[in-house]
PDB file of C-alpha atoms and ligand atoms in Angstrom:
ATOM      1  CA  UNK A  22     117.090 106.485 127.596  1.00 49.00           C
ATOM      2  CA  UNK A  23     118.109 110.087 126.172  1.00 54.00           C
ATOM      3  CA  UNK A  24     115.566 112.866 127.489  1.00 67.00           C
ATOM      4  CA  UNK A  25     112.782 114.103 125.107  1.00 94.00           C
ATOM      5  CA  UNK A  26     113.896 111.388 122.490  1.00 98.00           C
ATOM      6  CA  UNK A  27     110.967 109.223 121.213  1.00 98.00           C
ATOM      7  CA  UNK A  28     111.331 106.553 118.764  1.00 98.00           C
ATOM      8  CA  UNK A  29     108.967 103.821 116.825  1.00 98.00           C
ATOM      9  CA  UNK A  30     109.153 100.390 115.881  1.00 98.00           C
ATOM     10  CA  UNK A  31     107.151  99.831 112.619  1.00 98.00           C
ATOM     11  CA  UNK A  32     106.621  96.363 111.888  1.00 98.00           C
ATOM     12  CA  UNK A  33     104.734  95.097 108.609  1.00 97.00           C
ATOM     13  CA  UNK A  34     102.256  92.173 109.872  1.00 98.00           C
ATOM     14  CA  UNK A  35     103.395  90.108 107.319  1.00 95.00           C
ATOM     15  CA  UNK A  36     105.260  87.129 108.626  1.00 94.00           C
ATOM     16  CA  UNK A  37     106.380  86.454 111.919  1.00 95.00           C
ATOM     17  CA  UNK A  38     108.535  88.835 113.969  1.00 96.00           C
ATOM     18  CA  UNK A  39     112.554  87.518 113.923  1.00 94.00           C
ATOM     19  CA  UNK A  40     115.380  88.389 115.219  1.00 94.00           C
ATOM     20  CA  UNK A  41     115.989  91.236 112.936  1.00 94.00           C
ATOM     21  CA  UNK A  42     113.080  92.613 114.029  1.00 96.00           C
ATOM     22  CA  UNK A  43     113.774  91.984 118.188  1.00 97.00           C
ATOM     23  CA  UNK A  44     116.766  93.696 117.663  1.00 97.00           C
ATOM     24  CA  UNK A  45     115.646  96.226 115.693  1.00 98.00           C
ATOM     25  CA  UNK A  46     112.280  96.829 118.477  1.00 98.00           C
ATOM     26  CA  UNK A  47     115.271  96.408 121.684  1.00 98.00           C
ATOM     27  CA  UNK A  48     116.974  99.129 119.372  1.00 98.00           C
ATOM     28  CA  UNK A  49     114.195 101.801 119.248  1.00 98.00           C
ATOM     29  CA  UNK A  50     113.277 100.898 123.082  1.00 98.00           C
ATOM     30  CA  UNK A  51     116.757 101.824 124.508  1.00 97.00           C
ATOM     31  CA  UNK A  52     117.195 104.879 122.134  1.00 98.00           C
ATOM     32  CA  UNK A  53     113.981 106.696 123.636  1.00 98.00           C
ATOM     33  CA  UNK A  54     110.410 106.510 124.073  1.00 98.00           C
ATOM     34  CA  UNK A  55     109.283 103.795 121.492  1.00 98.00           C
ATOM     35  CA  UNK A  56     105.958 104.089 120.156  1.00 98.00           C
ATOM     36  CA  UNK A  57     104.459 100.957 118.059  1.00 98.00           C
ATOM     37  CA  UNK A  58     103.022 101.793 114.490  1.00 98.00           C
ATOM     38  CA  UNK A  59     101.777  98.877 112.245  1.00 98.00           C
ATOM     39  CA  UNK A  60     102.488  99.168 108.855  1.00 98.00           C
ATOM     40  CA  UNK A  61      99.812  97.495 107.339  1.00 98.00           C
ATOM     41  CA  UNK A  62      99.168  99.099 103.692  1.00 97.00           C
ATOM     42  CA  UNK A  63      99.400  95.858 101.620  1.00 95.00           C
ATOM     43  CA  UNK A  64      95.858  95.089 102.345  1.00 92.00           C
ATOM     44  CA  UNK A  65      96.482  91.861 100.594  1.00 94.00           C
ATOM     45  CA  UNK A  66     100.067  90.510 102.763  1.00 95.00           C
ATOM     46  CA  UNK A  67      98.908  92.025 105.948  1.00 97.00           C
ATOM     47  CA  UNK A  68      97.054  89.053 108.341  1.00 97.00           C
ATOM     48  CA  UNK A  69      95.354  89.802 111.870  1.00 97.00           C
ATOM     49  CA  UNK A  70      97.409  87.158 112.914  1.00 97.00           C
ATOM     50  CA  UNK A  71     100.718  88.471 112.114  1.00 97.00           C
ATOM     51  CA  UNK A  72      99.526  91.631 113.681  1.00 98.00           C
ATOM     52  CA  UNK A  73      98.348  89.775 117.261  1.00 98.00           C
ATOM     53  CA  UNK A  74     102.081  87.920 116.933  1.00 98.00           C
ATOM     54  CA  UNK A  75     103.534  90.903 117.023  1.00 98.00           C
ATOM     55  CA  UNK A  76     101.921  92.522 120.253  1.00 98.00           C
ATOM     56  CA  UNK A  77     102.568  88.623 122.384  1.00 98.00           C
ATOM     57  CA  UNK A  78     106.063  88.098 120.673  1.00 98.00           C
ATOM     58  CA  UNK A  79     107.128  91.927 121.986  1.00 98.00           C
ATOM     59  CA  UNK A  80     105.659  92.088 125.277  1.00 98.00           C
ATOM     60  CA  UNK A  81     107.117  88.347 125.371  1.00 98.00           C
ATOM     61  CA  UNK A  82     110.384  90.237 124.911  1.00 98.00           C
ATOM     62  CA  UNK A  83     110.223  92.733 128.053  1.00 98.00           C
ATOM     63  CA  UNK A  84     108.870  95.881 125.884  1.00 98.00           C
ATOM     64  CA  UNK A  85     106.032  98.221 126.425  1.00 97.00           C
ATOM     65  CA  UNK A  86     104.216 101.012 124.535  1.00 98.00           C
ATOM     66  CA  UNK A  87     101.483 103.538 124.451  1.00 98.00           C
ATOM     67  CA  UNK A  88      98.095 102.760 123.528  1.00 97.00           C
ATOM     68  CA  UNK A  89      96.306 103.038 121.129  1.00 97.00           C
ATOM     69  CA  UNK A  90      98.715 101.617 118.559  1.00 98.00           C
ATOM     70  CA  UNK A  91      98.725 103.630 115.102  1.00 98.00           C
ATOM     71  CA  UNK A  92      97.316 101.492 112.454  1.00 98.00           C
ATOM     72  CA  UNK A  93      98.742 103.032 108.788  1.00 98.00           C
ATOM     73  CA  UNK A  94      95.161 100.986 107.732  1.00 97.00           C
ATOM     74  CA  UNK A  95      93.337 103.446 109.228  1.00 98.00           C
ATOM     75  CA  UNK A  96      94.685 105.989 107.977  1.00 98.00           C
ATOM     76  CA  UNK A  97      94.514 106.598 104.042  1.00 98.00           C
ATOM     77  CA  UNK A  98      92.384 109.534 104.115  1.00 98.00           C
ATOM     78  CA  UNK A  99      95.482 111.056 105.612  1.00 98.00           C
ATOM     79  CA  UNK A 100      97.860 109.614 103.144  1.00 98.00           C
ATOM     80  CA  UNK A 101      95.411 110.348 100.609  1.00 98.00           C
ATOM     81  CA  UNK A 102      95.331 114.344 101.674  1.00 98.00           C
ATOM     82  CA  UNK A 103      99.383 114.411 101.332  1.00 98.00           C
ATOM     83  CA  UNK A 104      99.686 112.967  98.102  1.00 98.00           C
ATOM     84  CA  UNK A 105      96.854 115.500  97.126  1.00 98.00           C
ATOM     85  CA  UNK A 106      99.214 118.245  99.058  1.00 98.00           C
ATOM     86  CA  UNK A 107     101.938 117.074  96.537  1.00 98.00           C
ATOM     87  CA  UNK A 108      99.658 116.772  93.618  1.00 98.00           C
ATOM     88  CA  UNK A 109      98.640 120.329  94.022  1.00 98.00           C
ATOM     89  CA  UNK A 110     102.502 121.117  94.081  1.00 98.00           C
ATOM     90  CA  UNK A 111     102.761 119.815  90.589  1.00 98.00           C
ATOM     91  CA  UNK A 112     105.320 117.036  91.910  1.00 98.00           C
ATOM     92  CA  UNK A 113     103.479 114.211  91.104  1.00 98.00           C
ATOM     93  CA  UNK A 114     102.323 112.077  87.302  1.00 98.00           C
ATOM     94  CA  UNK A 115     100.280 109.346  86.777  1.00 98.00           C
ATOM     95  CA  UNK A 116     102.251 105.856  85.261  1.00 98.00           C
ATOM     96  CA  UNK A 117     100.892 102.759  83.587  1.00 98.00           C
ATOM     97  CA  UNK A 118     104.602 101.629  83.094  1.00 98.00           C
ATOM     98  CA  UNK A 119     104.906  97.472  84.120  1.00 96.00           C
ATOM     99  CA  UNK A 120     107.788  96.030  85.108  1.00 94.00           C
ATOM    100  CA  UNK A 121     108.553  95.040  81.832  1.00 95.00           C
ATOM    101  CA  UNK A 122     107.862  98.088  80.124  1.00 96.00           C
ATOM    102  CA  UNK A 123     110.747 100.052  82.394  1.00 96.00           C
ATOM    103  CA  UNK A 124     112.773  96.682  81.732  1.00 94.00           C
ATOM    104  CA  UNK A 125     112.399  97.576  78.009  1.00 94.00           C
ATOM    105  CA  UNK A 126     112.932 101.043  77.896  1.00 94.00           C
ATOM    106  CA  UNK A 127     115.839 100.667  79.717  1.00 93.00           C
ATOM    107  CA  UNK A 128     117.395  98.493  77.152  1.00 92.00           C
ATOM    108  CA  UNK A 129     117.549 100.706  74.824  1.00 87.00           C
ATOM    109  CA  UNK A 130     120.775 101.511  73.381  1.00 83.00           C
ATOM    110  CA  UNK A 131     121.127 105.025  74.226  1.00 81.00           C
ATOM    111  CA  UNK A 132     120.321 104.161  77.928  1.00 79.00           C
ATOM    112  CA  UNK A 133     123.551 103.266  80.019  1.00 83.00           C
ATOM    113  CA  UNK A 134     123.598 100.257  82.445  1.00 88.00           C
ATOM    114  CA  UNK A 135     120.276 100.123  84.600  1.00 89.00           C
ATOM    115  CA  UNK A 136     120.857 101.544  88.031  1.00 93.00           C
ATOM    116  CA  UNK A 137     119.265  99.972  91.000  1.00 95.00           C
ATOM    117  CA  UNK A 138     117.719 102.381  93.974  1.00 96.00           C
ATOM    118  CA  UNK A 139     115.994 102.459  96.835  1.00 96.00           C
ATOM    119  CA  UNK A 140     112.723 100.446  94.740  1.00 94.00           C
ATOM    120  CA  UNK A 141     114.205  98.773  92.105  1.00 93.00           C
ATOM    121  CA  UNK A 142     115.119  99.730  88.861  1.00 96.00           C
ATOM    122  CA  UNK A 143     115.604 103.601  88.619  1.00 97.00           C
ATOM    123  CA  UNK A 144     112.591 104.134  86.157  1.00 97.00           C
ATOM    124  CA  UNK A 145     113.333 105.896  82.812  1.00 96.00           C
ATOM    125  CA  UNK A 146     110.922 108.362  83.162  1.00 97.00           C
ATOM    126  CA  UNK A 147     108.164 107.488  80.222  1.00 97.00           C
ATOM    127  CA  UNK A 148     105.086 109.157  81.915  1.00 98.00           C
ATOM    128  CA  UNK A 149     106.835 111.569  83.196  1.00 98.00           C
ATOM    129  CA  UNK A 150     104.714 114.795  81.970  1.00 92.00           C
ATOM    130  CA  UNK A 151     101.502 113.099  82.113  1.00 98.00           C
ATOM    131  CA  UNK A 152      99.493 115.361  83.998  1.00 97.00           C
ATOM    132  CA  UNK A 153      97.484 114.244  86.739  1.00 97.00           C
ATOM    133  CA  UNK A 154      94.407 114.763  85.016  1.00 97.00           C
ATOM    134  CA  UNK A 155      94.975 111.622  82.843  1.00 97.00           C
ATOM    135  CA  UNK A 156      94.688 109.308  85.333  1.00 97.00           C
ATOM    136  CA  UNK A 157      93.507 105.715  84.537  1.00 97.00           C
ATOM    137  CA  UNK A 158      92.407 103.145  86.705  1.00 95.00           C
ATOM    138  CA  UNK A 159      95.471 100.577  87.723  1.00 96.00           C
ATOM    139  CA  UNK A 160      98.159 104.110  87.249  1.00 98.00           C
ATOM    140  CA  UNK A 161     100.257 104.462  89.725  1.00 98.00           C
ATOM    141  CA  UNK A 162     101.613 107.741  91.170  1.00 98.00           C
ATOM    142  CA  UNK A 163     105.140 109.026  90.931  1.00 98.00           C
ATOM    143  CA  UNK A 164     107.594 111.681  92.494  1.00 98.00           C
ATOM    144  CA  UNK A 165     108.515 114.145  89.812  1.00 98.00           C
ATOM    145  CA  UNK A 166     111.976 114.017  91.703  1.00 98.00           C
ATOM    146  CA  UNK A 167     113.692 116.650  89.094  1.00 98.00           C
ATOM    147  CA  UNK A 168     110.315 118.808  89.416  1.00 98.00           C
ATOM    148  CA  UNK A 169     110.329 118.866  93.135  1.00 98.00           C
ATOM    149  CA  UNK A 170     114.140 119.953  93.730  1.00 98.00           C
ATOM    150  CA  UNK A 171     113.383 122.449  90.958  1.00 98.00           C
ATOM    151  CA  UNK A 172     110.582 123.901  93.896  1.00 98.00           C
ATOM    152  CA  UNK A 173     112.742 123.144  96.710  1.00 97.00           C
ATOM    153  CA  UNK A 174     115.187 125.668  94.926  1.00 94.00           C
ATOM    154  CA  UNK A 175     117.700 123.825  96.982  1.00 95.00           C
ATOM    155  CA  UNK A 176     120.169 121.329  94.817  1.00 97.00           C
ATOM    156  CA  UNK A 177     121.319 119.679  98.652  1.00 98.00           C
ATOM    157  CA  UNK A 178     118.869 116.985 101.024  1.00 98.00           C
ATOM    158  CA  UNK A 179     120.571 116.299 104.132  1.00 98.00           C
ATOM    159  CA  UNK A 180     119.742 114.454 107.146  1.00 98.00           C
ATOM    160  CA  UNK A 181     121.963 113.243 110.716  1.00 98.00           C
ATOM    161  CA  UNK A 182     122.845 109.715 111.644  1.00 98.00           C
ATOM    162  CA  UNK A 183     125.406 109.492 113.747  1.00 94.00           C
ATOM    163  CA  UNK A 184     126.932 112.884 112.005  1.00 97.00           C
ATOM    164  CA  UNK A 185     125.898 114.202 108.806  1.00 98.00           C
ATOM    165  CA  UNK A 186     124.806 113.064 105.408  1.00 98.00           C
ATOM    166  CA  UNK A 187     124.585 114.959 102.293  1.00 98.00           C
ATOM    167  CA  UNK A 188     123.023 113.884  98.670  1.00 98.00           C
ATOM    168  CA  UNK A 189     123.061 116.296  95.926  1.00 98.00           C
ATOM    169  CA  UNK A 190     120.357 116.473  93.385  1.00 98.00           C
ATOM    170  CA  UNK A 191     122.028 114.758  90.765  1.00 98.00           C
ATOM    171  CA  UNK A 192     122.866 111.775  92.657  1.00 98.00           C
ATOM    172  CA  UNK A 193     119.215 111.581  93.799  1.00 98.00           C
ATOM    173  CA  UNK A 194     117.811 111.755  90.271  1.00 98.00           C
ATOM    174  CA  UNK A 195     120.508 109.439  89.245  1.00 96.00           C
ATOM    175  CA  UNK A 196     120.180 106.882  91.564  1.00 97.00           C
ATOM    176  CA  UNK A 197     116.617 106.951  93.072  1.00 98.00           C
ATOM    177  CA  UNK A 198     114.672 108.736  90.888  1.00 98.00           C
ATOM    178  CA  UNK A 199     110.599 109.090  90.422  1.00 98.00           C
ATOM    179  CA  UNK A 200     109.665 106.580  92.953  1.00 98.00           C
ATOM    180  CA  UNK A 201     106.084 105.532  93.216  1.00 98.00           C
ATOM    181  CA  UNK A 202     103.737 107.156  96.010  1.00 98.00           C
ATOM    182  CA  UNK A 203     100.692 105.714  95.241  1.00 98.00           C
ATOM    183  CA  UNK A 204     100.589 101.934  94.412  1.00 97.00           C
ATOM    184  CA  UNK A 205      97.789 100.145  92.475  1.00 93.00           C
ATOM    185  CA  UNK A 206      94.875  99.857  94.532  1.00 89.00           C
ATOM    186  CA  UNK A 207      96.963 101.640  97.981  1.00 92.00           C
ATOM    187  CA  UNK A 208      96.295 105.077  97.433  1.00 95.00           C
ATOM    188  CA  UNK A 209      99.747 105.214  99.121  1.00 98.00           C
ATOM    189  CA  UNK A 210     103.238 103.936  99.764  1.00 98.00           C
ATOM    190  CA  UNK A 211     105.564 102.949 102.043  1.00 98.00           C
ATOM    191  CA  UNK A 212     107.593 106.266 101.892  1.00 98.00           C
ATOM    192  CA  UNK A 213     104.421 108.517 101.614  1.00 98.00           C
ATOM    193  CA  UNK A 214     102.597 106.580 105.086  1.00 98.00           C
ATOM    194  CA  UNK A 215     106.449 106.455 106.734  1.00 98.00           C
ATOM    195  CA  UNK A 216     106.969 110.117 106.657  1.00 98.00           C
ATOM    196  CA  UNK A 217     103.543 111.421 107.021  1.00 98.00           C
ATOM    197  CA  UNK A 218     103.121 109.214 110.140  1.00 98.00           C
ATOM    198  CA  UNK A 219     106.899 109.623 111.757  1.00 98.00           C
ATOM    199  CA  UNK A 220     105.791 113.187 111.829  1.00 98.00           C
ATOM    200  CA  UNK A 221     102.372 112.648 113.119  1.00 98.00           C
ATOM    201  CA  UNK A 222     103.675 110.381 116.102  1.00 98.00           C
ATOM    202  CA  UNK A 223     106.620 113.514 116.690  1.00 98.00           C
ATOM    203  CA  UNK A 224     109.091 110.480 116.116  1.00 98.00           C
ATOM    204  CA  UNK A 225     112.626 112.671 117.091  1.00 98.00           C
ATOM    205  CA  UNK A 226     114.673 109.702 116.107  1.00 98.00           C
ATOM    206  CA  UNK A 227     114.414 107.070 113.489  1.00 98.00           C
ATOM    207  CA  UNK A 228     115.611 103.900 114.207  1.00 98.00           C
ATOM    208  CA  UNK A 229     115.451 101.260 111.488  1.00 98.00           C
ATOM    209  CA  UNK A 230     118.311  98.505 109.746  1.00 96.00           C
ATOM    210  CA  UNK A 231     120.462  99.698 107.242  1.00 96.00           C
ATOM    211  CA  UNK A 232     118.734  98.471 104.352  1.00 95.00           C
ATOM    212  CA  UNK A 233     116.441 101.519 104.330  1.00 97.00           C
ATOM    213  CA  UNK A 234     119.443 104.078 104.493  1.00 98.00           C
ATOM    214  CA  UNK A 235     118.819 104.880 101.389  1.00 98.00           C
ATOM    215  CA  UNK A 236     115.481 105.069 101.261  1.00 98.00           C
ATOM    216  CA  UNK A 237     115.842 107.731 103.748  1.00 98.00           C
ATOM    217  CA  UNK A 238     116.846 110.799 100.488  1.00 98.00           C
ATOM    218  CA  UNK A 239     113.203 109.773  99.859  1.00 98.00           C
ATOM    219  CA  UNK A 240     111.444 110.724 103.238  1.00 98.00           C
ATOM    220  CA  UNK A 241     113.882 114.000 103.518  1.00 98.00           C
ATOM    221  CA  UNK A 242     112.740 115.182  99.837  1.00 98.00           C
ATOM    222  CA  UNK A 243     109.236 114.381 100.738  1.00 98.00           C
ATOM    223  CA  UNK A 244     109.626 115.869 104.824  1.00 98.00           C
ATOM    224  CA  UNK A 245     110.893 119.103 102.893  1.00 98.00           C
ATOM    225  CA  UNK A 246     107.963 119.083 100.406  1.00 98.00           C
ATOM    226  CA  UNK A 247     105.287 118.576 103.134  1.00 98.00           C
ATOM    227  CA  UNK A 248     106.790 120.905 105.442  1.00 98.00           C
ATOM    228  CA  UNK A 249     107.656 118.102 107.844  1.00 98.00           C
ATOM    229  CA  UNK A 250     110.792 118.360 110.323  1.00 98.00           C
ATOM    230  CA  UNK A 251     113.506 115.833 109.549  1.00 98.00           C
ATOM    231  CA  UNK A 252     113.993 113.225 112.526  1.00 98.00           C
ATOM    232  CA  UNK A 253     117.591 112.059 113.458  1.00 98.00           C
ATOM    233  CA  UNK A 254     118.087 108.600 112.081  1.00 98.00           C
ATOM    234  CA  UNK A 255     119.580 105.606 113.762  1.00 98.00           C
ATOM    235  CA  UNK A 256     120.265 103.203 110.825  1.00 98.00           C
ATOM    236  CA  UNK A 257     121.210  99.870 112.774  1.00 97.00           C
ATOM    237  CA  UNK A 258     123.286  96.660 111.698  1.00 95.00           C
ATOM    238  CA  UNK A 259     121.319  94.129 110.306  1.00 94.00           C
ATOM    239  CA  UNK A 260     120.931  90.829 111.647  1.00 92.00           C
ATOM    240  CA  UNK A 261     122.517  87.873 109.356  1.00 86.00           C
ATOM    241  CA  UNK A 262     121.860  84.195 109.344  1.00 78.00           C
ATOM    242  CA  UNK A 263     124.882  82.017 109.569  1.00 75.00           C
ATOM    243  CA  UNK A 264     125.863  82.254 105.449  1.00 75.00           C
ATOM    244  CA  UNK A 265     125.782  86.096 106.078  1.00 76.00           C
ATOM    245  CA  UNK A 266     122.527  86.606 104.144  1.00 78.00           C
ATOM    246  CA  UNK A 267     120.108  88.878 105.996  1.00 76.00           C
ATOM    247  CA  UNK A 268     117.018  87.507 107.910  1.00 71.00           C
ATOM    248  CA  UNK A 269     113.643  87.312 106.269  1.00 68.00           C
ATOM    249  CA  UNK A 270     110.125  86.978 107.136  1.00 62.00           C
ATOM    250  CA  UNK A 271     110.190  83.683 105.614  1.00 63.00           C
ATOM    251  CA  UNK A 272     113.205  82.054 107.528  1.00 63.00           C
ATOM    252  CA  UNK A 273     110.705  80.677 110.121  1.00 61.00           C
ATOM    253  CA  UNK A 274     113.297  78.776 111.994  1.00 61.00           C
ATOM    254  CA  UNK A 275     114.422  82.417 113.486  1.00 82.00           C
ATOM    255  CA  UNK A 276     111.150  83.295 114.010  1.00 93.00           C
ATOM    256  CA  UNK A 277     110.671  84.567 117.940  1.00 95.00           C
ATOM    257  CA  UNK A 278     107.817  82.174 118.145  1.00 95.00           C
ATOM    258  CA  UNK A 279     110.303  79.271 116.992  1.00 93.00           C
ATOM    259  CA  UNK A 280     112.441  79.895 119.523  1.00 94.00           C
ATOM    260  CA  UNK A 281     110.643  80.718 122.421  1.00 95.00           C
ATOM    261  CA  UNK A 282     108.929  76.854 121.782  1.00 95.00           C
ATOM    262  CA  UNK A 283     112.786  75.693 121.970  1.00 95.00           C
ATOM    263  CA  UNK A 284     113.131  76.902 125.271  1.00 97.00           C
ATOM    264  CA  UNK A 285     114.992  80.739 124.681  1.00 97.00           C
ATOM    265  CA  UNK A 286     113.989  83.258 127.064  1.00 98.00           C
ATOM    266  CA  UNK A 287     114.023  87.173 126.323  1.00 98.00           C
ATOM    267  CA  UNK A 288     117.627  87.417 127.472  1.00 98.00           C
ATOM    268  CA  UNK A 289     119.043  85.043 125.394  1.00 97.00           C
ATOM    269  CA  UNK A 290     117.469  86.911 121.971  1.00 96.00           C
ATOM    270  CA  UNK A 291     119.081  89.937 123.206  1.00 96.00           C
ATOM    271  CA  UNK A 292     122.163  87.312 123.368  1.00 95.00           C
ATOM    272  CA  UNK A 293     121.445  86.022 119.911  1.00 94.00           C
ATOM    273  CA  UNK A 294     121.071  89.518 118.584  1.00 94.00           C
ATOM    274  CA  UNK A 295     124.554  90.289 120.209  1.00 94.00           C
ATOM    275  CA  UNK A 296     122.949  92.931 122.919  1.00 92.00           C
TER     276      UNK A 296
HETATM  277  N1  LIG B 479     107.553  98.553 108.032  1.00 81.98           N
HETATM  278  C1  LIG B 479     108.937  98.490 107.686  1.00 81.98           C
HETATM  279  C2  LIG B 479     109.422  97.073 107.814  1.00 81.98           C
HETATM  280  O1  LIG B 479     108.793  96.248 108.460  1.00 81.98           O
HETATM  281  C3  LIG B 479     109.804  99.345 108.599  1.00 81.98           C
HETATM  282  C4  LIG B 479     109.904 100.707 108.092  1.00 81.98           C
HETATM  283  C5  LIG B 479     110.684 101.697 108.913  1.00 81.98           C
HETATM  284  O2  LIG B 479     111.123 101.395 110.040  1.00 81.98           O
HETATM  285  O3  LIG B 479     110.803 102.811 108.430  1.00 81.98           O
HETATM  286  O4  LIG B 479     110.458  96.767 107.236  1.00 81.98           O
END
């Protein structure tokens, strides 16, 4: 384990841990100190169940952390007094946009092809300039993304994995955009409750799959508008099935609980998982 480093495994309890997420959890222990966080914001995905799984399927696996374990559920006040902190920055508009209405606006002939980010579509920016003010029950809350690199006075977001990594602002506004900090009925979002707790826990080193590389431009705009320190990141290989595609909560035939009741023990996960 490197000295000083301390990392986190974040798990949503919403499905059964797999082997994406042992080898993501063996990942975070080796690389440091790993703390456990439970990401369990979607009040309406999120099952005690999953949650208890979670604890017997890890220490199952060998691996140990510090009690108490953060909950993000208890937490929204906090994630509530951010987004209030960005609010107050003037970073942040209210949107009633559906699906379909950023669908639509998109097609629109003087809009090029739709670009795909970190969330989805890159939204077209139809509320932007709403002011807070406006609110309506059912909005959600965006970044202003052009707004707050116009207050960063800094055009560069940079953050280290394995060396370093450099987005300017024009590829951020191009290809990520206004994400949404506040989802209906949340009062928060992943990216708001990921960075506001990775600093909380003094997480020095990030370690997550691959699919959230991107994701990361987010949490380094939103670490430098918060006045959070960046971690080091650690974006790992994912784990595929045998067609290639990537594991997901729903493949329940790699589910740890699957195959510890056919007989694997903890060393032959870290086998399947190619550790
Ligand atoms: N809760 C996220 C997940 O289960 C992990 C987020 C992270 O590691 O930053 O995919």
């Amino acid at each position: 384990m490197a000295g000083g480093t301390v990392t986190r495994f974040a798990p949503s309890p919403t499905g059964l841990l797999h082997l994406g997420h042992a080898y993501s959890a063996l990942v975070a222990a080796e690389a440091g100190h790993m703390l456990l966080r439970i990401e369990d914001i979607d009040g309406d995905r999120c099952k005690p169940e999953f949650e208890a799984a979670i604890y017997d399927d890890l220490r199952w696996l060998g691996l140990d952390w510090p009690e108490p374990v953060m909950r993000q559920s208890d937490r929204l006040g906090i994630y509530a007094n951010a987004l209030d902190h960005l609010a107050g920055l003037g970073v942040t508009y209210p949107c009633s946009c559906t699906r379909g209405d950023i669908k639509a606006a998109l097609s629109a002939p003087q809009e090029g092809a739709p670009i795909h980010g970190p969330d989805g579509l890159v939204y077209p920016g139809t509320c932007r300039g709403r002011r807070m003010a406006s609110i309506q029950p059912g909005d959600v809350i965006r970044l202003d993304a052009e707004r707050a690199f116009d207050l960063l006075g800094d055009n560069m977001l940079n953050f280290r994995d394995n060396g370093p990594h450099v987005l300017n602002r024009d590829a951020f506004l191009r290809g990520i955009g206004d994400v949404v900090l506040a989802r209906k009925g949340m009062g928060t979002s992943y990216h708001l409750s990921v960075v506001v707790d990775d600093a909380a826990q003094a997480i020095t080193l990030v370690t997550r799959g691959l699919d959230l590389f991107d994701s990361t431009w987010i949490h380094v705009l939103l670490q430098r508008l918060l006045d959070l320190q960046t971690p080091e990141y650690l974006h790992h290989r994912l784990i595929r099935d045998e067609a290639g595609k990537r594991l997901a909560k729903r493949d329940d035939a790699r589910s740890l609980r699957e195959l510890r009741g056919q007989g694997a023990s903890p060393a032959d996960i870290r086998t399947l998982v190619g550790l």
